[in-house]
Each structure stands twice: as structure tokens, then as C-alpha cells.
CSV table of C-alpha atoms in Angstrom, one decimal:
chain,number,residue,atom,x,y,z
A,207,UNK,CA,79.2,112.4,-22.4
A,208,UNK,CA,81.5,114.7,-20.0
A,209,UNK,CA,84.4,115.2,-23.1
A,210,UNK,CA,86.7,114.1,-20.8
A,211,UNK,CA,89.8,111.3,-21.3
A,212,UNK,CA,89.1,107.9,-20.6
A,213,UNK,CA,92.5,108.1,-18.7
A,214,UNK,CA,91.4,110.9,-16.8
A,215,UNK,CA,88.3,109.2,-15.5
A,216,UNK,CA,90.0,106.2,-14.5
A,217,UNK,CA,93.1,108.2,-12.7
A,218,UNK,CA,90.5,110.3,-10.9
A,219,UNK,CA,88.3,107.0,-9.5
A,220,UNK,CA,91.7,105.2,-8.3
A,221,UNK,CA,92.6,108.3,-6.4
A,222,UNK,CA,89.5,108.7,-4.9
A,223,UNK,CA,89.5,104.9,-4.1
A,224,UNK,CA,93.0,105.5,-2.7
A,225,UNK,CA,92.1,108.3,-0.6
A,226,UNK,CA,89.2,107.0,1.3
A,227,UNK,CA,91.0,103.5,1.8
A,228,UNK,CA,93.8,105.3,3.3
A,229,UNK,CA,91.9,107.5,5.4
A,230,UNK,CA,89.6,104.9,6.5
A,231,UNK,CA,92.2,102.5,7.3
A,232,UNK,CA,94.1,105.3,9.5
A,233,UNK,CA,90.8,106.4,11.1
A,234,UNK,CA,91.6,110.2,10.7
A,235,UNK,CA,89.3,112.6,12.2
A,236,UNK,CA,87.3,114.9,10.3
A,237,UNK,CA,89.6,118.0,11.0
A,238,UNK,CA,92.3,115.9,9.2
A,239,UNK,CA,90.6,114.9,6.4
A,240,UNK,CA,89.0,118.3,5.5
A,241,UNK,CA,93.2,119.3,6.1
A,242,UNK,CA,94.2,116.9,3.8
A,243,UNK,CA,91.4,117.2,0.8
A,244,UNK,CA,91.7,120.8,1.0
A,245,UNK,CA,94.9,120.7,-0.5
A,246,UNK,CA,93.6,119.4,-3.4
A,247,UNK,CA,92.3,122.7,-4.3
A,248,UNK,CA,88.5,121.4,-5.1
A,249,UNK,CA,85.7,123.8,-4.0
A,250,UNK,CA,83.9,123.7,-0.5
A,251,UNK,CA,81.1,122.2,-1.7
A,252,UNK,CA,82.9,118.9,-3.6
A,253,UNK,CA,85.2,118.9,0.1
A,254,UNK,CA,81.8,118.9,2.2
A,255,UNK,CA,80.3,116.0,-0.5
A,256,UNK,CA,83.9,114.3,0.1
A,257,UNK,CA,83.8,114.6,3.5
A,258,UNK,CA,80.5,113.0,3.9
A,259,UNK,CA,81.1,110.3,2.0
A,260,UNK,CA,84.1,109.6,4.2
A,261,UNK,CA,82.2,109.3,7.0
A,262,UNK,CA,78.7,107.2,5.9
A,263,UNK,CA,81.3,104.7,4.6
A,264,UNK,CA,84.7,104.7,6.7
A,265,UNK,CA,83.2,101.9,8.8
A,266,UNK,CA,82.3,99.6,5.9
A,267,UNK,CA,85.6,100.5,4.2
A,268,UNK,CA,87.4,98.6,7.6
A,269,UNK,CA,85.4,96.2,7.9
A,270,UNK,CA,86.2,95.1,4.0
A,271,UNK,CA,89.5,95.7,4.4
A,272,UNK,CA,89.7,93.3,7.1
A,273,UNK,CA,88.2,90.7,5.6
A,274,UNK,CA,90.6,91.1,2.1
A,275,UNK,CA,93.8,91.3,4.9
A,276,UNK,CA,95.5,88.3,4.5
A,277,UNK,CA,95.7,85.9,7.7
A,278,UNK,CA,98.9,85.3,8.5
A,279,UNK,CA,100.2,81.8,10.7
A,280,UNK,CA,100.6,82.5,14.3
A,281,UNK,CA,103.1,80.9,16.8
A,282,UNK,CA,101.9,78.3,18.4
A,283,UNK,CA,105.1,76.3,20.3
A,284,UNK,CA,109.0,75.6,19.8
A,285,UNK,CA,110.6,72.9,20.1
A,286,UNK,CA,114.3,72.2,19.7
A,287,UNK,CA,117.4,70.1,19.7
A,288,UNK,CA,120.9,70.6,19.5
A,289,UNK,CA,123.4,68.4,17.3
A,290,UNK,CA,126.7,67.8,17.9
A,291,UNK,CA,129.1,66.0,15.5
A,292,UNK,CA,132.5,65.1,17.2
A,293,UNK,CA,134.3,63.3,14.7
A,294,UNK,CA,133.8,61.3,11.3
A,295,UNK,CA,135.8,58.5,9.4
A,296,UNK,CA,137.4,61.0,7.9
A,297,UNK,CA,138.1,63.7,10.5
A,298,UNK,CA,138.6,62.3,14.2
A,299,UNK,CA,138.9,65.7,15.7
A,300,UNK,CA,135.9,68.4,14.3
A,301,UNK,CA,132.9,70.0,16.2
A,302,UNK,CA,130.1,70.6,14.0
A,303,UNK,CA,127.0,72.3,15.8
A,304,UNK,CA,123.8,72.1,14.4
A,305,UNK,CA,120.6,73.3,15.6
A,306,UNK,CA,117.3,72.2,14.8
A,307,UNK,CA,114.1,73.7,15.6
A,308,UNK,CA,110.6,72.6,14.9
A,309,UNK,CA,108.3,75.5,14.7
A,310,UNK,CA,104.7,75.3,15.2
A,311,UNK,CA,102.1,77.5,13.7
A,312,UNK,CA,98.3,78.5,14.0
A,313,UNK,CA,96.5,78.8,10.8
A,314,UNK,CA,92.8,79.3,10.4
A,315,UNK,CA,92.8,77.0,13.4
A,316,UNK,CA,94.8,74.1,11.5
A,317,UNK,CA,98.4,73.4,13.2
A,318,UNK,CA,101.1,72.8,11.2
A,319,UNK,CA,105.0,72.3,11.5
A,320,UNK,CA,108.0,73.6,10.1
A,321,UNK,CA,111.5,72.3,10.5
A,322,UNK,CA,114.8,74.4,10.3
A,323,UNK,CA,118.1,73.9,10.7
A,324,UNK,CA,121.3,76.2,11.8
A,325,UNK,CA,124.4,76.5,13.0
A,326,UNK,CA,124.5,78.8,16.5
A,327,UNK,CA,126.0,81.7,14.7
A,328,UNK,CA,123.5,82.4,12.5
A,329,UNK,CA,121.2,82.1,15.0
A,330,UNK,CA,122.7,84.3,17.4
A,331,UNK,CA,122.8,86.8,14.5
A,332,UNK,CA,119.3,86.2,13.6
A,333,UNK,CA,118.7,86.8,17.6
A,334,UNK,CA,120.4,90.3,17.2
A,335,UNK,CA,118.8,91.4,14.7
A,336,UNK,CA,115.4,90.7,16.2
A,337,UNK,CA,116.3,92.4,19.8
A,338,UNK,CA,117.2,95.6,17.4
A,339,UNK,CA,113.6,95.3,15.7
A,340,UNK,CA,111.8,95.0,19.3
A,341,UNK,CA,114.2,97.7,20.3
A,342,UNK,CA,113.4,99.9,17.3
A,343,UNK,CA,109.4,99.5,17.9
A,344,UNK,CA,109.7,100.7,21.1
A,345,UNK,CA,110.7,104.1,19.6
A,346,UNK,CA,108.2,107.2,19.4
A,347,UNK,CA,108.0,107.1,15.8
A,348,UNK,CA,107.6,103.4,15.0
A,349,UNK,CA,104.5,103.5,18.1
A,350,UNK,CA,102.5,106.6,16.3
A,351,UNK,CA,103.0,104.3,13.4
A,352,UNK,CA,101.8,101.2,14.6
A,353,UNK,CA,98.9,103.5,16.7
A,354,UNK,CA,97.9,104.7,13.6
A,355,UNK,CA,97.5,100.9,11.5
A,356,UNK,CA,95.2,99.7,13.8
């Protein structure tokens, strides 16, 4: 009926789809997203229609994007042990540390438990790494991001 490709339709839907997802999700203001749609080069009329249909719908966008976000366990406790092997038949003189750590998580309001084991170097590596992460959010550009996902 319009003489246009199949393709073409399709590409233009999961672009639009795409754009109002994204926007909605960011909670852009309408100065931004006139900014960013006029870009696109469509005429004032198609970028008032957009902008509209960005707004009547942003708030039912989040809240169905919300409910499709996957829930994730949560910490709940920690507990832990550390293992020391002094010697075997074999070897009378070794130390072999071991730690083991029982981690319990929050999920849909179910517990459950998982049990891991390391040695202390790896887990004072894993410990580095995560100060550098929690140092690294506290940076401007990791907070605007974070700002802007909720």
C-alpha cells in the first residue's frame, strides 16, 4: 500500500521503538529530545507528533520496562571460615590456606546459599579489584552515568 520495502518498514518501527525506549529510560527532557530528533532531519510537524508521543507514553514505557528488568539476588549475610592444612602423609612441612565463604542471597524473597572456596591471594586480588570499581564510581563521569539510569 505505501510502495515501500518490507525492510524499510521494519528498520523504521525498531528505530522508533529504540528511540523512545532509550529516551524514556533516560528521562530526557523535552529540550533534549526535540535536540536529538531534530537531527534526524524529519519535518517540524513529524518532530511535534514525535515529541508528543514521547511524552503521553514515557511513563508507561518505565513502568514496562521495569517490570521486563530482570531481578537480580541481593546480599543478604556472609559467613566464613578459614582452613589451614599443616602437613599430610606425604608432606610434613606445607601450609595450604584455604578460604571458604558461604554467601547468602535474597531472591524474590526466597533465601538461598552459595558456597565458594579460595586461597587468600585471589581473594585479596578480587578485593583490589573491587576497591578500584567503588573507586572508579565515585568519578564525575561514571555518577552522570548512573544519575542518568535511574
Amino acid at each position: 500500500k505505501l510502495n515501500i520495502g518490507v525492510d524499510t518498514i521494519q528498520h523504521g518501527v525498531e528505530g522508533l521503538v529504540y528511540l523512545l525506549t532509550e529516551s524514556s529510560k533516560l528521562m530526557i527532557s523535552e529540550v533534549d529530545f526535540q535536540d536529538s530528533i531534530h537531527v534526524l532531519g524529519f519535518s517540524d510537524e513529524l518532530n511535534k507528533s514525535l515529541l508528543q508521543l514521547y511524552l503521553d507514553n514515557r511513563k508507561e514505557i518505565r513502568s514496562i520496562l521495569g517490570e521486563l528488568a530482570p531481578r537480580l539476588p541481593s546480599y543478604h549475610s556472609l559467613e566464613w571460615r578459614l582452613d589451614v592444612q599443616l602437613a599430610s602423609r606425604s608432606l610434613r612441612q606445607q601450609i595450604k590456606p584455604a578460604v571458604t565463604m558461604k554467601l547468602h542471597l535474597n531472591q524474590n524473597e526466597d533465601l538461598t546459599a552459595q558456597v565458594l572456596q579460595t586461597d587468600p591471594a585471589t581473594l585479596l586480588h578480587l578485593i583490589q579489584q573491587l576497591e578500584q570499581a567503588l573507586g572508579e564510581m565515585k568519578m564525575n563521569h561514571c555518577r552522570r552515568i548512573v544519575r542518568n539510569m535511574k
